[in-house]
Amino acid sequence: MKEITNRLFALQDTAYRDFHARLIPDIDRECVIGVRTPQLRQLAKDIIKEGKGDTVLQALPHKYYDENNLHGFILSELKDYDRTIAELDRFLPYVDNWATCDMMHPKAFKRKDTHQRLLEDIDRWMADAHPFTVRFGTGMLMAHFLDDGFSTEYLDKVAAIESDHYYVKMMVAWYFATALTKQYEATLPYIEQQRLPLWTHNKTIQKAVESLRITDEQKQYLRSLKRK
């Protein structure tokens, strides 16, 4: 792992580090190396080709933010569903920021034949005590179940999340704003009936009206539903 960390430092961009560190204020700046995302993705692929992916996956906890992101990219390349879930369950308790949480898009989840099992794992993550595990589970519900296989049951599950954690509330708002762009008629009653907490309700509307996929007429109506 030390050799891999040295490779990360070889890709360091200090200007990018200083800029990006401001976007993840909860992370100690000294723990941010500053590797740009395209380079980090490529390094993950190189490490996998070299047969060293397990070196990163087994080296928990990591010291550096960039190591965690590298871990997430390597994990996302796994093809086997059971292995992916096992590695996520090991890694998610160590995820401590929105960026690492949101950059994971496991390839194993793209297969439709895994989706029933994925829904069960999403339920488990959304009920977890760790806020970034809840955020990840909600993000996976948004990524995989707002098109084919959509059900209002999933809107109910997200609306039922109870958390004062900023990044959980932001994900709930993001989920409902995205749901408005993809399943407008099914999602609108949750706004009209004020089924979300005040802050999340208003943030959902804010994010929805910023979308190019919401019509001007829809935006005007959504703005009229803002609460004070």
Coordinates of C-alpha atoms in Angstrom, one line a residue:
M1 CA 0.0 0.0 0.0
K2 CA 2.9 2.4 0.6
E3 CA 4.0 2.0 -3.0
I4 CA 0.5 2.8 -4.1
T5 CA 0.4 5.9 -1.8
N6 CA 3.6 7.0 -3.4
R7 CA 2.0 6.8 -6.8
L8 CA -0.8 9.0 -5.6
F9 CA 1.7 11.6 -4.4
A10 CA 3.4 11.4 -7.8
L11 CA 0.1 12.6 -9.4
Q12 CA -0.4 15.4 -6.8
D13 CA -1.8 18.7 -8.1
T14 CA -1.4 21.2 -5.2
A15 CA -3.6 23.8 -6.8
Y16 CA -6.4 21.2 -7.2
R17 CA -5.9 20.0 -3.7
D18 CA -6.3 23.5 -2.3
F19 CA -9.5 24.0 -4.4
H20 CA -11.0 20.6 -3.7
A21 CA -10.3 20.7 0.0
R22 CA -12.7 23.6 0.3
L23 CA -15.5 21.4 -1.1
I24 CA -15.0 18.7 1.6
P25 CA -14.7 20.9 4.8
D26 CA -15.1 18.0 7.1
I27 CA -11.8 16.4 5.9
D28 CA -8.5 17.5 7.3
R29 CA -6.6 19.3 4.5
E30 CA -3.5 17.4 5.5
C31 CA -5.3 14.2 4.5
V32 CA -6.0 15.4 0.9
I33 CA -3.3 14.6 -1.6
G34 CA -4.9 16.3 -4.5
V35 CA -5.2 13.8 -7.4
R36 CA -7.6 14.8 -10.2
T37 CA -10.5 12.4 -10.8
P38 CA -9.6 11.2 -14.3
Q39 CA -6.1 10.3 -13.1
L40 CA -7.5 8.6 -10.1
R41 CA -9.8 6.5 -12.3
Q42 CA -6.9 5.5 -14.6
L43 CA -4.7 4.6 -11.6
A44 CA -7.5 2.4 -10.3
K45 CA -7.7 0.6 -13.6
D46 CA -3.9 0.2 -13.8
I47 CA -3.8 -1.2 -10.3
I48 CA -6.5 -3.7 -11.2
K49 CA -4.6 -4.8 -14.3
E50 CA -1.5 -5.3 -12.2
G51 CA -3.4 -7.6 -9.9
K52 CA -3.0 -5.2 -6.9
G53 CA -6.6 -4.2 -6.4
D54 CA -7.0 -6.4 -3.3
T55 CA -4.0 -4.5 -1.8
V56 CA -6.1 -1.4 -1.7
L57 CA -9.4 -3.1 -0.7
Q58 CA -7.7 -4.8 2.3
A59 CA -5.9 -1.8 3.6
L60 CA -8.6 -0.3 5.8
P61 CA -8.6 2.2 7.3
H62 CA -6.9 4.5 4.8
K63 CA -5.1 7.7 5.9
Y64 CA -5.7 9.9 2.9
Y65 CA -8.9 11.0 1.2
D66 CA -7.5 10.1 -2.2
E67 CA -6.8 6.6 -1.0
N68 CA -10.5 6.3 -0.1
N69 CA -11.5 7.5 -3.5
L70 CA -9.1 5.1 -5.2
H71 CA -10.7 2.3 -3.0
G72 CA -14.1 3.4 -4.2
F73 CA -13.1 3.3 -7.9
I74 CA -11.5 -0.1 -7.6
L75 CA -14.6 -1.4 -5.7
S76 CA -16.8 -0.1 -8.4
E77 CA -15.0 -2.1 -11.1
L78 CA -15.9 -5.5 -9.4
K79 CA -18.2 -7.6 -11.5
D80 CA -19.4 -10.1 -8.9
Y81 CA -22.4 -9.0 -7.0
D82 CA -21.7 -10.8 -3.7
R83 CA -18.1 -9.7 -3.7
T84 CA -19.2 -6.1 -4.3
I85 CA -21.7 -6.2 -1.4
A86 CA -19.1 -7.7 0.9
E87 CA -16.6 -5.0 0.0
L88 CA -19.1 -2.2 0.4
D89 CA -20.1 -3.5 3.8
R90 CA -16.5 -3.3 4.8
F91 CA -15.8 0.1 3.3
L92 CA -19.0 2.1 3.9
P93 CA -18.4 2.6 7.7
Y94 CA -15.1 4.4 6.8
V95 CA -16.7 6.7 4.2
D96 CA -16.7 10.2 5.8
N97 CA -17.6 12.7 3.1
W98 CA -20.1 13.2 0.3
A99 CA -17.6 13.1 -2.5
T100 CA -16.2 9.6 -1.7
C101 CA -19.8 8.4 -1.2
D102 CA -21.2 9.7 -4.5
M103 CA -18.3 8.7 -6.8
M104 CA -19.0 4.9 -6.2
H105 CA -21.1 3.4 -9.0
P106 CA -20.6 -0.3 -8.8
K107 CA -20.7 -2.1 -12.2
A108 CA -22.2 -5.1 -10.6
F109 CA -25.4 -3.2 -10.0
K110 CA -26.1 -2.6 -13.7
R111 CA -27.3 -6.1 -14.2
K112 CA -31.1 -6.3 -14.1
D113 CA -31.0 -9.8 -12.6
T114 CA -29.4 -8.4 -9.4
H115 CA -32.0 -5.7 -8.8
Q116 CA -34.3 -7.6 -6.4
R117 CA -31.3 -8.3 -4.2
L118 CA -30.0 -4.8 -4.6
L119 CA -33.3 -3.4 -3.3
E120 CA -32.9 -5.5 -0.2
D121 CA -29.4 -4.2 0.3
I122 CA -30.6 -0.6 -0.3
D123 CA -33.2 -1.0 2.4
R124 CA -30.5 -2.2 4.8
W125 CA -28.2 0.7 4.0
M126 CA -31.0 3.3 4.3
A127 CA -31.8 2.0 7.8
D128 CA -28.1 2.2 8.9
A129 CA -27.0 4.5 11.7
H130 CA -24.0 5.8 9.6
P131 CA -25.1 8.9 7.6
F132 CA -23.0 8.2 4.6
T133 CA -24.2 4.7 4.4
V134 CA -27.8 6.1 4.3
R135 CA -26.7 8.6 1.6
F136 CA -25.1 5.8 -0.4
G137 CA -28.2 3.6 -0.2
T138 CA -30.5 6.5 -1.2
G139 CA -28.1 7.3 -4.1
M140 CA -28.3 3.8 -5.4
L141 CA -32.1 3.9 -5.3
M142 CA -32.0 7.1 -7.3
A143 CA -29.5 5.7 -9.8
H144 CA -31.2 2.4 -10.5
F145 CA -34.9 2.7 -9.7
L146 CA -36.3 5.9 -11.0
D147 CA -36.7 4.6 -14.6
D148 CA -37.5 0.9 -15.2
G149 CA -38.9 -0.8 -12.2
F150 CA -40.0 2.5 -10.5
S151 CA -42.6 2.2 -7.7
T152 CA -44.1 4.9 -5.5
E153 CA -43.1 2.6 -2.7
Y154 CA -39.5 3.9 -3.1
L155 CA -40.7 7.5 -2.7
D156 CA -42.3 6.4 0.6
K157 CA -39.1 4.9 1.8
V158 CA -37.0 8.0 1.1
A159 CA -39.7 10.3 2.6
A160 CA -39.5 8.2 5.7
I161 CA -35.8 8.8 6.3
E162 CA -35.3 10.7 9.6
S163 CA -32.0 12.4 9.9
D164 CA -30.7 15.9 10.8
H165 CA -27.4 15.1 9.0
Y166 CA -26.9 17.8 6.3
Y167 CA -25.6 15.4 3.7
V168 CA -28.4 12.9 4.3
K169 CA -31.0 15.7 3.9
M170 CA -29.3 16.9 0.8
M171 CA -29.4 13.4 -0.7
V172 CA -33.1 13.2 0.1
A173 CA -33.7 16.5 -1.6
W174 CA -31.6 15.4 -4.6
Y175 CA -33.6 12.2 -4.8
F176 CA -37.0 13.9 -4.9
A177 CA -35.8 16.6 -7.3
T178 CA -34.6 13.9 -9.7
A179 CA -37.8 12.0 -9.2
L180 CA -39.7 15.1 -10.2
T181 CA -37.7 15.1 -13.5
K182 CA -38.4 11.4 -14.2
Q183 CA -41.7 10.6 -12.5
Y184 CA -43.3 14.0 -12.1
E185 CA -47.0 13.0 -11.7
A186 CA -46.1 10.3 -9.1
T187 CA -43.7 12.5 -7.2
L188 CA -45.7 15.8 -7.1
P189 CA -48.1 14.8 -4.4
Y190 CA -45.2 14.4 -1.9
I191 CA -44.6 18.1 -2.5
E192 CA -48.2 19.2 -2.6
Q193 CA -49.0 17.3 0.6
Q194 CA -45.9 18.6 2.3
R195 CA -44.7 15.1 3.2
L196 CA -41.0 16.2 3.5
P197 CA -39.5 18.3 6.3
L198 CA -39.5 22.1 5.7
W199 CA -35.8 22.4 4.7
T200 CA -35.9 19.3 2.5
H201 CA -39.1 20.3 0.9
N202 CA -37.7 23.7 -0.1
K203 CA -34.4 22.3 -1.2
T204 CA -36.1 19.8 -3.4
I205 CA -38.0 22.6 -5.2
Q206 CA -34.8 24.6 -5.5
K207 CA -33.0 21.7 -7.1
A208 CA -35.9 20.7 -9.3
V209 CA -36.4 24.2 -10.8
E210 CA -32.7 24.3 -11.7
S211 CA -33.2 21.2 -14.0
L212 CA -33.6 21.6 -17.7
R213 CA -35.9 18.6 -17.7
I214 CA -38.6 20.5 -15.8
T215 CA -40.9 22.6 -17.9
D216 CA -41.3 26.3 -17.3
E217 CA -45.0 25.6 -16.3
Q218 CA -43.9 23.0 -13.9
K219 CA -41.2 25.2 -12.4
Q220 CA -43.7 28.0 -11.9
Y221 CA -46.1 25.7 -10.0
L222 CA -43.3 24.2 -7.9
R223 CA -42.2 27.6 -6.9
S224 CA -45.7 28.3 -5.7
L225 CA -45.4 25.3 -3.3
K226 CA -42.4 26.7 -1.4
R227 CA -43.0 26.8 2.3
K228 CA -42.1 29.5 4.9

